[in-house]
Short mmCIF file of C-alpha atoms and ligand atoms in Angstrom, two decimals:
data_model
loop_
_atom_site.label_atom_id
_atom_site.label_comp_id
_atom_site.label_asym_id
_atom_site.label_seq_id
_atom_site.Cartn_x
_atom_site.Cartn_y
_atom_site.Cartn_z
CA MET A 1 44.47 58.73 36.49
CA PRO A 2 43.91 62.62 37.52
CA GLN A 3 41.56 64.51 35.23
CA GLN A 4 43.70 66.29 32.60
CA SER A 5 41.85 69.63 33.04
CA LEU A 6 42.76 72.90 34.83
CA THR A 7 39.84 74.48 37.04
CA VAL A 8 39.80 78.25 36.87
CA ILE A 9 37.63 80.50 39.00
CA ASP A 10 37.49 84.24 37.84
CA ASN A 11 37.36 86.11 41.30
CA ARG A 12 35.92 89.13 39.07
CA THR A 13 32.58 87.32 38.54
CA GLY A 14 32.87 84.15 40.74
CA LYS A 15 32.60 82.01 37.72
CA LYS A 16 34.16 78.72 37.14
CA TYR A 17 35.74 77.05 34.03
CA GLU A 18 37.21 73.70 33.13
CA ILE A 19 40.06 74.10 30.65
CA PRO A 20 41.39 70.98 29.02
CA VAL A 21 45.07 70.04 29.49
CA GLU A 22 46.85 68.48 26.61
CA ASN A 23 50.73 68.00 26.48
CA ASP A 24 50.98 69.66 29.99
CA SER A 25 49.68 72.66 28.10
CA ILE A 26 46.41 74.56 27.82
CA ARG A 27 45.18 76.37 24.77
CA SER A 28 45.39 80.20 25.08
CA MET A 29 41.93 80.42 23.18
CA ASP A 30 40.19 78.46 25.86
CA LEU A 31 40.98 81.38 28.05
CA ARG A 32 39.06 83.68 25.58
CA GLN A 33 35.81 82.42 27.16
CA ILE A 34 36.58 84.01 30.48
CA LYS A 35 34.58 87.28 30.30
CA VAL A 36 33.35 90.03 32.78
CA HIS A 37 30.30 90.91 30.47
CA ASP A 38 29.16 90.08 27.18
CA GLY A 39 30.91 92.51 25.05
CA ASP A 40 34.30 91.67 26.93
CA PHE A 41 37.14 90.37 24.66
CA GLY A 42 37.98 87.75 26.84
CA LEU A 43 41.15 86.65 28.83
CA MET A 44 44.49 86.85 27.23
CA CYS A 45 47.89 85.59 28.21
CA TYR A 46 50.71 88.13 28.54
CA ASP A 47 54.04 86.70 27.76
CA PRO A 48 56.68 89.13 26.47
CA ALA A 49 59.61 87.32 24.42
CA PHE A 50 57.24 84.19 24.76
CA VAL A 51 59.00 82.65 27.63
CA ASN A 52 56.30 80.38 28.50
CA THR A 53 54.19 80.03 25.32
CA ALA A 54 54.42 77.16 22.85
CA ALA A 55 53.63 78.40 19.36
CA CYS A 56 53.56 75.26 17.61
CA ARG A 57 53.50 71.41 18.16
CA SER A 58 56.90 70.15 16.70
CA ARG A 59 58.55 66.66 15.90
CA ILE A 60 61.96 68.06 15.03
CA THR A 61 64.24 68.81 18.04
CA TYR A 62 63.90 68.01 21.63
CA ILE A 63 65.46 69.92 24.34
CA ASP A 64 65.62 69.31 28.04
CA GLY A 65 67.42 72.58 29.27
CA ASP A 66 67.49 71.28 33.01
CA GLN A 67 69.14 67.93 32.04
CA GLY A 68 71.31 69.37 29.23
CA ILE A 69 69.50 67.08 26.42
CA LEU A 70 69.19 67.86 22.89
CA ARG A 71 67.89 65.39 20.15
CA TYR A 72 67.20 65.95 16.64
CA ARG A 73 64.16 63.55 15.57
CA GLY A 74 65.02 61.46 18.75
CA TYR A 75 68.75 60.79 18.14
CA PRO A 76 71.15 62.49 20.79
CA ILE A 77 73.16 65.21 19.66
CA GLU A 78 76.22 63.20 21.16
CA GLU A 79 75.62 60.17 18.69
CA LEU A 80 75.00 62.35 15.77
CA ALA A 81 78.21 64.35 16.31
CA GLU A 82 80.15 61.24 16.69
CA HIS A 83 78.64 59.07 13.95
CA SER A 84 76.82 60.98 11.40
CA THR A 85 77.76 63.95 8.77
CA TYR A 86 76.17 67.19 8.63
CA LEU A 87 74.52 66.37 5.44
CA GLU A 88 72.96 63.33 6.89
CA THR A 89 71.80 65.15 9.81
CA ALA A 90 70.22 67.82 7.44
CA TYR A 91 68.45 64.97 5.65
CA LEU A 92 67.20 63.50 9.08
CA LEU A 93 65.96 67.16 10.07
CA LEU A 94 64.04 67.65 6.98
CA ASN A 95 62.77 64.20 6.13
CA GLY A 96 62.26 62.77 9.90
CA GLU A 97 64.28 59.78 9.25
CA LEU A 98 68.02 58.78 8.58
CA PRO A 99 68.45 58.18 4.85
CA ASP A 100 69.30 54.79 3.57
CA ALA A 101 72.43 54.35 1.27
CA LYS A 102 70.68 55.26 -1.95
CA GLU A 103 68.61 58.13 -0.26
CA TYR A 104 72.05 59.58 1.13
CA GLU A 105 73.74 59.14 -2.11
CA ASP A 106 70.82 61.13 -4.08
CA TRP A 107 70.58 63.77 -1.42
CA ILE A 108 74.43 64.55 -1.57
CA TYR A 109 73.95 64.50 -5.57
CA GLN A 110 71.19 67.10 -5.29
CA VAL A 111 72.87 69.33 -2.67
CA THR A 112 76.25 69.21 -4.55
CA HIS A 113 74.64 70.12 -7.77
CA HIS A 114 72.92 73.47 -6.82
CA THR A 115 76.15 75.07 -5.28
CA PHE A 116 76.42 77.44 -8.17
CA ILE A 117 74.96 80.89 -7.80
CA HIS A 118 73.78 83.11 -10.78
CA GLU A 119 76.58 85.40 -12.04
CA ASN A 120 74.35 88.41 -11.43
CA VAL A 121 74.56 87.63 -7.63
CA LYS A 122 78.39 87.80 -7.55
CA HIS A 123 78.06 91.32 -9.40
CA MET A 124 75.77 92.23 -6.46
CA MET A 125 78.23 91.09 -4.19
CA GLU A 126 80.63 93.45 -5.89
CA SER A 127 78.61 96.45 -5.26
CA PHE A 128 79.01 96.32 -1.36
CA ARG A 129 81.48 98.31 0.28
CA TYR A 130 85.18 96.84 0.81
CA ASP A 131 84.46 96.58 4.48
CA ALA A 132 80.65 95.57 4.61
CA HIS A 133 79.93 92.80 7.31
CA PRO A 134 79.61 89.28 5.55
CA MET A 135 76.39 88.78 7.48
CA GLY A 136 74.74 91.89 6.10
CA MET A 137 75.88 90.59 2.64
CA LEU A 138 74.62 87.12 3.32
CA ALA A 139 71.11 88.39 4.43
CA SER A 140 71.01 90.76 1.35
CA THR A 141 72.15 88.09 -1.32
CA VAL A 142 70.09 85.18 0.02
CA ALA A 143 66.93 87.65 -0.14
CA ALA A 144 67.99 88.42 -3.72
CA LEU A 145 67.84 84.76 -4.69
CA SER A 146 64.06 85.14 -4.44
CA THR A 147 64.12 87.25 -7.68
CA PHE A 148 66.11 84.55 -9.32
CA TYR A 149 63.57 81.78 -8.35
CA PRO A 150 60.03 83.16 -8.92
CA GLU A 151 58.58 80.00 -8.91
CA ALA A 152 59.78 79.33 -5.13
CA LYS A 153 56.43 81.51 -4.35
CA ASN A 154 54.50 78.50 -4.81
CA VAL A 155 55.01 77.34 -1.39
CA MET A 156 51.87 74.98 -1.15
CA ASP A 157 53.69 72.62 -3.62
CA PRO A 158 55.74 70.08 -1.67
CA GLU A 159 58.06 69.14 -4.43
CA ASN A 160 58.72 72.86 -5.08
CA ARG A 161 59.55 73.35 -1.44
CA GLN A 162 62.09 70.35 -1.74
CA HIS A 163 63.64 71.88 -4.67
CA GLN A 164 64.11 75.23 -3.07
CA ALA A 165 65.55 73.36 0.15
CA PHE A 166 68.38 71.81 -2.08
CA ARG A 167 68.95 75.16 -3.34
CA LEU A 168 69.31 76.83 -0.14
CA ILE A 169 71.30 74.42 1.50
CA ALA A 170 73.68 74.18 -1.34
CA LYS A 171 74.10 77.85 -2.11
CA MET A 172 74.26 79.34 1.52
CA PRO A 173 77.97 78.19 1.47
CA THR A 174 78.58 79.87 -1.73
CA LEU A 175 77.03 83.17 -0.87
CA ALA A 176 79.05 83.00 2.50
CA ALA A 177 82.35 82.31 0.99
CA PHE A 178 81.79 84.89 -1.74
CA SER A 179 80.90 87.47 0.96
CA TYR A 180 84.22 86.59 2.82
CA ARG A 181 86.60 86.73 -0.33
CA HIS A 182 84.84 90.11 -1.13
CA SER A 183 85.58 91.36 2.31
CA ILE A 184 89.56 90.66 1.83
CA GLY A 185 89.33 91.78 -1.72
CA MET A 186 90.17 88.24 -3.10
CA PRO A 187 88.80 86.75 -6.30
CA TYR A 188 85.83 84.42 -5.68
CA VAL A 189 86.39 80.92 -6.08
CA TYR A 190 83.69 78.60 -7.71
CA PRO A 191 82.21 75.65 -5.95
CA ASP A 192 84.33 72.15 -6.43
CA ASN A 193 81.94 69.44 -6.87
CA ASP A 194 84.49 66.70 -6.09
CA LEU A 195 84.76 68.08 -2.55
CA SER A 196 82.55 67.39 0.33
CA TYR A 197 80.05 69.92 1.60
CA ILE A 198 82.50 71.14 4.01
CA GLY A 199 85.70 70.70 1.94
CA ASN A 200 83.89 72.76 -0.76
CA PHE A 201 83.13 75.48 1.71
CA LEU A 202 86.80 75.64 2.79
CA ASN A 203 88.16 75.58 -0.70
CA MET A 204 85.85 78.53 -1.74
CA MET A 205 86.92 80.53 1.55
CA PHE A 206 90.85 79.81 1.33
CA ARG A 207 92.09 78.47 -2.01
CA THR A 208 94.67 80.61 -3.57
CA THR A 209 97.05 79.36 -6.56
CA GLU A 210 96.77 75.76 -6.01
CA LEU A 211 95.26 73.89 -8.92
CA LYS A 212 93.37 71.52 -6.48
CA TYR A 213 92.27 72.71 -3.09
CA VAL A 214 92.75 69.89 -0.43
CA PRO A 215 91.13 70.45 2.76
CA ASP A 216 92.71 69.65 6.11
CA PRO A 217 90.89 66.40 7.32
CA VAL A 218 90.94 67.24 10.86
CA LEU A 219 89.60 70.92 10.27
CA GLU A 220 87.02 69.43 7.90
CA LYS A 221 85.86 67.06 10.41
CA ALA A 222 85.65 69.54 13.13
CA LEU A 223 83.66 71.97 11.03
CA ASP A 224 81.33 69.26 9.96
CA VAL A 225 80.76 68.55 13.73
CA LEU A 226 80.30 72.28 14.50
CA PHE A 227 77.84 72.07 11.59
CA ILE A 228 75.66 69.25 13.18
CA LEU A 229 75.85 71.04 16.38
CA HIS A 230 74.11 74.12 14.84
CA ALA A 231 71.74 72.54 12.69
CA ASP A 232 68.74 73.18 14.74
CA HIS A 233 67.60 74.29 18.07
CA GLU A 234 63.70 74.41 18.11
CA GLN A 235 61.89 77.48 18.74
CA ASN A 236 64.71 80.21 19.13
CA CYS A 237 64.86 83.77 17.96
CA SER A 238 65.73 83.11 14.23
CA THR A 239 63.78 80.02 14.01
CA SER A 240 60.62 81.99 15.19
CA ALA A 241 61.39 84.72 12.56
CA MET A 242 61.59 81.93 9.94
CA ARG A 243 58.18 80.59 11.19
CA GLY A 244 56.83 83.98 11.69
CA VAL A 245 57.65 85.39 8.20
CA GLY A 246 56.89 82.05 6.50
CA SER A 247 53.52 82.10 7.96
CA SER A 248 52.34 84.83 5.49
CA HIS A 249 53.49 82.53 2.80
CA PRO A 250 56.43 84.47 0.98
CA ASP A 251 59.02 82.40 -0.90
CA PRO A 252 61.63 80.77 1.42
CA TYR A 253 64.69 82.87 0.23
CA VAL A 254 63.08 86.21 1.87
CA ALA A 255 62.02 84.15 4.96
CA ILE A 256 65.75 82.83 5.25
CA ALA A 257 66.98 86.37 4.90
CA ALA A 258 64.69 87.42 8.05
CA ALA A 259 65.87 84.40 9.92
CA THR A 260 69.48 85.47 9.14
CA ALA A 261 68.90 88.82 10.41
CA ALA A 262 67.30 87.64 13.69
CA LEU A 263 70.68 85.45 13.94
CA TYR A 264 72.92 88.32 13.57
CA GLY A 265 72.32 89.93 16.77
CA PRO A 266 74.94 89.52 19.70
CA LEU A 267 72.13 87.73 21.95
CA HIS A 268 71.76 84.96 19.38
CA GLY A 269 74.18 83.91 16.60
CA GLY A 270 76.20 86.90 17.02
CA ALA A 271 77.24 85.85 20.26
CA ASN A 272 80.38 83.73 19.19
CA GLU A 273 81.83 86.89 17.72
CA ALA A 274 81.05 88.82 20.91
CA VAL A 275 82.81 85.90 22.86
CA LEU A 276 86.32 86.56 20.83
CA ARG A 277 85.88 90.45 21.20
CA MET A 278 85.39 89.85 24.79
CA LEU A 279 88.22 87.50 25.17
CA ARG A 280 90.60 90.09 23.21
CA GLN A 281 89.25 92.80 25.49
CA ILE A 282 90.19 90.91 28.65
CA GLY A 283 93.71 90.50 27.15
CA ASN A 284 95.27 88.01 29.64
CA LYS A 285 94.47 85.57 32.23
CA GLN A 286 95.26 87.77 35.23
CA ARG A 287 92.67 90.13 34.29
CA VAL A 288 89.95 87.63 34.38
CA PRO A 289 88.61 88.14 38.04
CA GLU A 290 88.47 92.06 37.40
CA PHE A 291 86.22 91.59 34.13
CA VAL A 292 83.95 89.07 36.11
CA LYS A 293 83.73 91.74 38.95
CA LYS A 294 82.31 94.04 36.32
CA VAL A 295 79.76 91.71 34.82
CA LYS A 296 78.63 91.11 38.47
CA ALA A 297 78.20 94.69 38.76
CA GLY A 298 75.86 95.03 35.90
CA GLU A 299 78.58 96.41 33.32
CA GLY A 300 77.92 94.24 30.60
CA ARG A 301 77.41 90.45 30.15
CA LEU A 302 79.66 87.26 30.01
CA MET A 303 79.14 86.55 26.39
CA GLY A 304 78.78 82.83 25.83
CA PHE A 305 77.22 82.41 28.86
CA GLY A 306 73.48 81.63 29.85
CA HIS A 307 70.70 80.32 27.88
CA ARG A 308 66.87 80.85 27.65
CA VAL A 309 66.48 77.09 27.75
CA TYR A 310 69.49 75.46 29.06
CA LYS A 311 69.93 76.02 32.95
CA SER A 312 72.85 73.46 33.08
CA TYR A 313 75.79 72.95 30.60
CA ASP A 314 74.74 73.16 27.14
CA PRO A 315 75.44 69.83 25.40
CA ARG A 316 76.86 71.38 22.45
CA ALA A 317 79.40 73.14 24.39
CA LYS A 318 80.71 69.87 26.02
CA ILE A 319 81.13 68.29 22.48
CA ILE A 320 83.00 71.44 21.22
CA LYS A 321 85.17 71.74 24.36
CA ARG A 322 86.36 68.01 23.71
CA MET A 323 86.80 68.75 20.07
CA ALA A 324 89.20 71.85 20.50
CA ASP A 325 91.96 69.72 21.58
CA ALA A 326 92.21 67.96 18.15
CA VAL A 327 91.78 71.41 16.58
CA PHE A 328 94.42 73.33 18.46
CA GLU A 329 96.81 70.40 17.81
CA ALA A 330 96.32 70.56 13.84
CA SER A 331 96.33 74.38 13.92
CA GLY A 332 98.42 75.39 16.93
CA SER A 333 97.09 76.74 19.99
CA ASN A 334 94.86 79.56 20.51
CA PRO A 335 96.28 81.90 23.26
CA LEU A 336 92.69 83.27 23.98
CA LEU A 337 92.04 79.45 25.10
CA ASP A 338 93.80 80.24 28.40
CA ILE A 339 91.47 83.20 29.25
CA ALA A 340 88.45 81.39 28.31
CA LEU A 341 89.34 78.43 30.46
CA GLU A 342 89.96 80.71 33.46
CA LEU A 343 86.72 82.64 32.98
CA GLU A 344 84.83 79.43 32.70
CA ARG A 345 86.74 78.05 35.92
CA ILE A 346 85.89 81.33 37.88
CA ALA A 347 82.19 81.82 36.64
CA LEU A 348 81.29 78.14 37.38
CA SER A 349 82.40 78.48 41.02
CA ASP A 350 81.03 82.02 41.50
CA ASP A 351 77.73 82.22 43.15
CA TYR A 352 76.42 84.96 40.96
CA PHE A 353 76.49 82.63 37.96
CA VAL A 354 75.91 79.31 39.98
CA THR A 355 72.73 80.87 41.37
CA ARG A 356 71.56 82.48 37.87
CA ARG A 357 72.49 78.83 36.53
CA LEU A 358 74.57 80.60 33.82
CA TYR A 359 76.74 77.83 32.09
CA PRO A 360 78.70 78.11 28.98
CA ASN A 361 76.43 77.74 25.73
CA VAL A 362 77.48 76.65 22.28
CA ASP A 363 79.02 79.96 21.51
CA PHE A 364 81.68 79.79 24.18
CA TYR A 365 84.23 77.60 22.62
CA SER A 366 82.82 77.57 18.95
CA GLY A 367 84.56 81.05 18.22
CA LEU A 368 87.88 80.06 19.59
CA ILE A 369 87.75 76.89 17.16
CA TYR A 370 86.78 78.87 14.19
CA GLN A 371 89.51 81.22 14.95
CA ALA A 372 92.11 78.49 15.00
CA MET A 373 90.79 77.27 11.65
CA GLY A 374 91.86 80.72 10.35
CA LEU A 375 88.24 81.85 10.11
CA PRO A 376 87.85 85.69 10.79
CA VAL A 377 85.51 86.82 13.55
CA ASP A 378 82.98 88.64 11.24
CA MET A 379 82.46 85.38 9.51
CA PHE A 380 81.29 83.36 12.84
CA PRO A 381 77.73 84.09 12.76
CA VAL A 382 77.78 83.53 8.88
CA LEU A 383 79.07 79.79 9.59
CA PHE A 384 76.04 79.60 12.12
CA ALA A 385 73.82 80.89 9.57
CA ILE A 386 74.88 78.03 7.09
CA ALA A 387 74.37 75.36 9.25
CA ARG A 388 71.13 76.59 10.73
CA THR A 389 69.59 77.15 7.20
CA VAL A 390 68.34 73.32 7.36
CA GLY A 391 66.85 73.75 10.78
CA TRP A 392 65.05 76.62 9.40
CA LEU A 393 63.90 75.05 6.45
CA ALA A 394 62.75 71.76 8.56
CA GLN A 395 60.65 74.29 10.78
CA TRP A 396 59.23 75.96 7.87
CA GLU A 397 58.10 72.71 6.25
CA GLU A 398 56.75 71.56 9.37
CA MET A 399 54.65 74.97 9.81
CA LEU A 400 53.37 74.73 6.31
CA ARG A 401 52.26 71.01 6.67
CA ASP A 402 50.44 72.08 10.01
CA PRO A 403 46.78 72.45 9.43
CA GLU A 404 46.57 74.63 12.90
CA GLN A 405 48.93 77.07 11.58
CA LYS A 406 47.93 80.62 10.48
CA ILE A 407 49.32 83.74 9.62
CA ALA A 408 51.50 84.73 12.89
CA ARG A 409 49.78 87.54 14.60
CA PRO A 410 50.39 88.11 18.26
CA ARG A 411 47.85 90.30 20.35
CA GLN A 412 49.08 93.40 22.46
CA ILE A 413 47.63 94.93 25.75
CA TYR A 414 47.05 98.50 24.62
CA LEU A 415 48.20 101.11 27.40
CA GLY A 416 48.10 104.28 25.31
CA GLU A 417 45.97 107.20 25.09
CA GLU A 418 42.18 106.91 25.16
CA LYS A 419 40.24 108.31 22.10
CA ARG A 420 41.13 112.10 21.81
CA ALA A 421 40.54 115.01 19.38
CA TYR A 422 42.88 115.93 16.79
CA VAL A 423 44.43 119.34 17.64
CA PRO A 424 45.65 121.72 14.57
CA ARG A 425 49.57 122.26 14.69
CA GLU A 426 49.26 125.88 15.31
CA MET A 427 47.32 125.43 18.42
CA ARG A 428 49.56 122.63 19.98
CA ARG A 429 51.30 123.83 23.07
CA LYS A 430 54.22 121.97 24.77
CA LYS A 431 53.31 120.82 28.40
N1 ACO B 1 76.41 87.40 31.86
C1 ACO B 1 76.06 87.95 33.03
N2 ACO B 1 74.66 87.82 33.66
C2 ACO B 1 73.95 87.27 32.84
C3 ACO B 1 74.26 86.66 31.66
C4 ACO B 1 75.36 86.63 31.19
N3 ACO B 1 75.81 86.14 30.02
N4 ACO B 1 72.92 85.96 31.05
C5 ACO B 1 72.01 86.12 31.96
N5 ACO B 1 72.68 86.81 33.05
C6 ACO B 1 71.55 87.15 34.12
C7 ACO B 1 70.69 88.44 34.03
O1 ACO B 1 71.44 89.75 34.18
C8 ACO B 1 69.60 88.21 34.88
O2 ACO B 1 70.11 88.72 36.29
P1 ACO B 1 69.23 89.11 37.34
O3 ACO B 1 68.30 88.08 37.58
O4 ACO B 1 69.84 89.52 38.47
O5 ACO B 1 68.34 90.29 36.59
C9 ACO B 1 69.64 86.64 35.01
O6 ACO B 1 70.93 86.24 34.59
C10 ACO B 1 68.64 86.17 34.20
O7 ACO B 1 68.87 86.52 32.79
P2 ACO B 1 67.97 86.74 31.53
O8 ACO B 1 68.26 87.84 30.76
O9 ACO B 1 66.51 87.02 32.20
O10 ACO B 1 68.00 85.40 30.73
P3 ACO B 1 67.47 85.36 29.31
O11 ACO B 1 66.69 83.67 29.36
O12 ACO B 1 66.53 86.28 29.05
O13 ACO B 1 68.69 85.34 28.34
C11 ACO B 1 70.47 84.83 26.88
C12 ACO B 1 69.20 84.40 27.83
C13 ACO B 1 70.03 86.09 25.98
C14 ACO B 1 71.09 83.95 25.95
C15 ACO B 1 71.46 85.62 28.15
O14 ACO B 1 72.04 84.63 28.86
C16 ACO B 1 72.66 86.48 27.33
O15 ACO B 1 72.55 87.55 27.01
N6 ACO B 1 73.74 85.81 27.42
C17 ACO B 1 74.99 86.04 26.57
C18 ACO B 1 74.78 86.21 25.08
C19 ACO B 1 74.97 84.80 24.69
O16 ACO B 1 75.90 84.20 24.82
N7 ACO B 1 73.98 84.49 23.70
C20 ACO B 1 74.06 83.22 23.02
C21 ACO B 1 72.88 82.09 23.49
S1 ACO B 1 73.19 80.93 22.59
C22 ACO B 1 72.61 81.09 21.11
O17 ACO B 1 71.72 81.86 20.81
C23 ACO B 1 73.03 80.14 19.95
#
């Protein structure tokens, strides 16, 4: 058995150090002892964008980017997508185990009975401009919930945390649907507790004059699967925001608002929206080669392709691609699908994408499915945020329970000016 350590020789001093290796990692703090002189701060790791730095030890989600493997609490994503429901998966992520029948029933009851939002939040929603992006409305109103539940500040109380988790999982779809109804000038639809989590969300989005909204079962199932696929993805940009902001112990509403903001960007949860805009911009199948050429020349990116972790086909994209057929059968075909398929065909055989190991990610096909369901492009990142709320909460819970975690505070390498004397304004000269 080889020794679990790393031998480091500092060529500046000739000194030798034994650094323990655990879980194929070294602790960055073990490098601090490596100094040139006594007053020296010690060696640090420079890792912009955290491409090779583990910020936590987690038991929630496992990803093997080379093999295209994704598991929640040990269960393969393919099996959860096939056999589970979003709410059951949410329970699994938060609690570590799948619920038994009684636990499942209680869990559904709790989530279903926290779907309403305070009427004042509805009034807040009304104050946004008619064309406000629903993601901006979602981030703002979820932050505002902080003011309605002041007891949520008590983040070291596990029971209190659990209560806020019910509320957040239950209320995110209501906030999301209200933001959509606001953007199209339609009256808000209140939650219907007889419907499933997804059925109720569709009800709040689309109900018009019918007395009882009946969701299309194919679309309801498809959205449920999409939510499972988006429920967690370990330490990505928005989850890191949740953990980073949560590490200073604010209530979870403002931390979820920060995570929502991180998700909004086109390089993260905004990518599915960007994919649709890209497909529309390409316009037809014949123009795909010309578009790919521009991407290769550095004029923009192929949205929905590439991933920081997956260097083979994203397993979620595989499931979504299979599901697309059922959805398009129920909703009618989507002309942009032809462009997407052609784009994928060309990109997967092109040396530029092959050598960089760029494959379709979860967002490449999800936007097409959302669109086929009648969901507007602006709502795509919002759907992602609803589904990811449970992942953010599970990671937040794990962080608060971890005795090793402290307030997040990265270091920097300072390259600015040395100490210099202040020059009065009238004496300053442009060089
Ligand atoms: N299109 C064209 N070229 C790309 C793409 C792309 N989508 N993604 C990466 N590349 C190229 C880069 O230009 C770079 O090329 P170079 O080595 O010649 O400079 C190389 O591939 C490596 O790219 P990086 O930017 O270093 O990869 P990184 O891991 O930092 O980025 C990211 C990952 C942000 C996802 C990137 O692939 C991207 O921008 N993709 C498009 C946006 C997208 O789909 N985001 C959704 C991700 S999934 C999610 O968040 C749910």
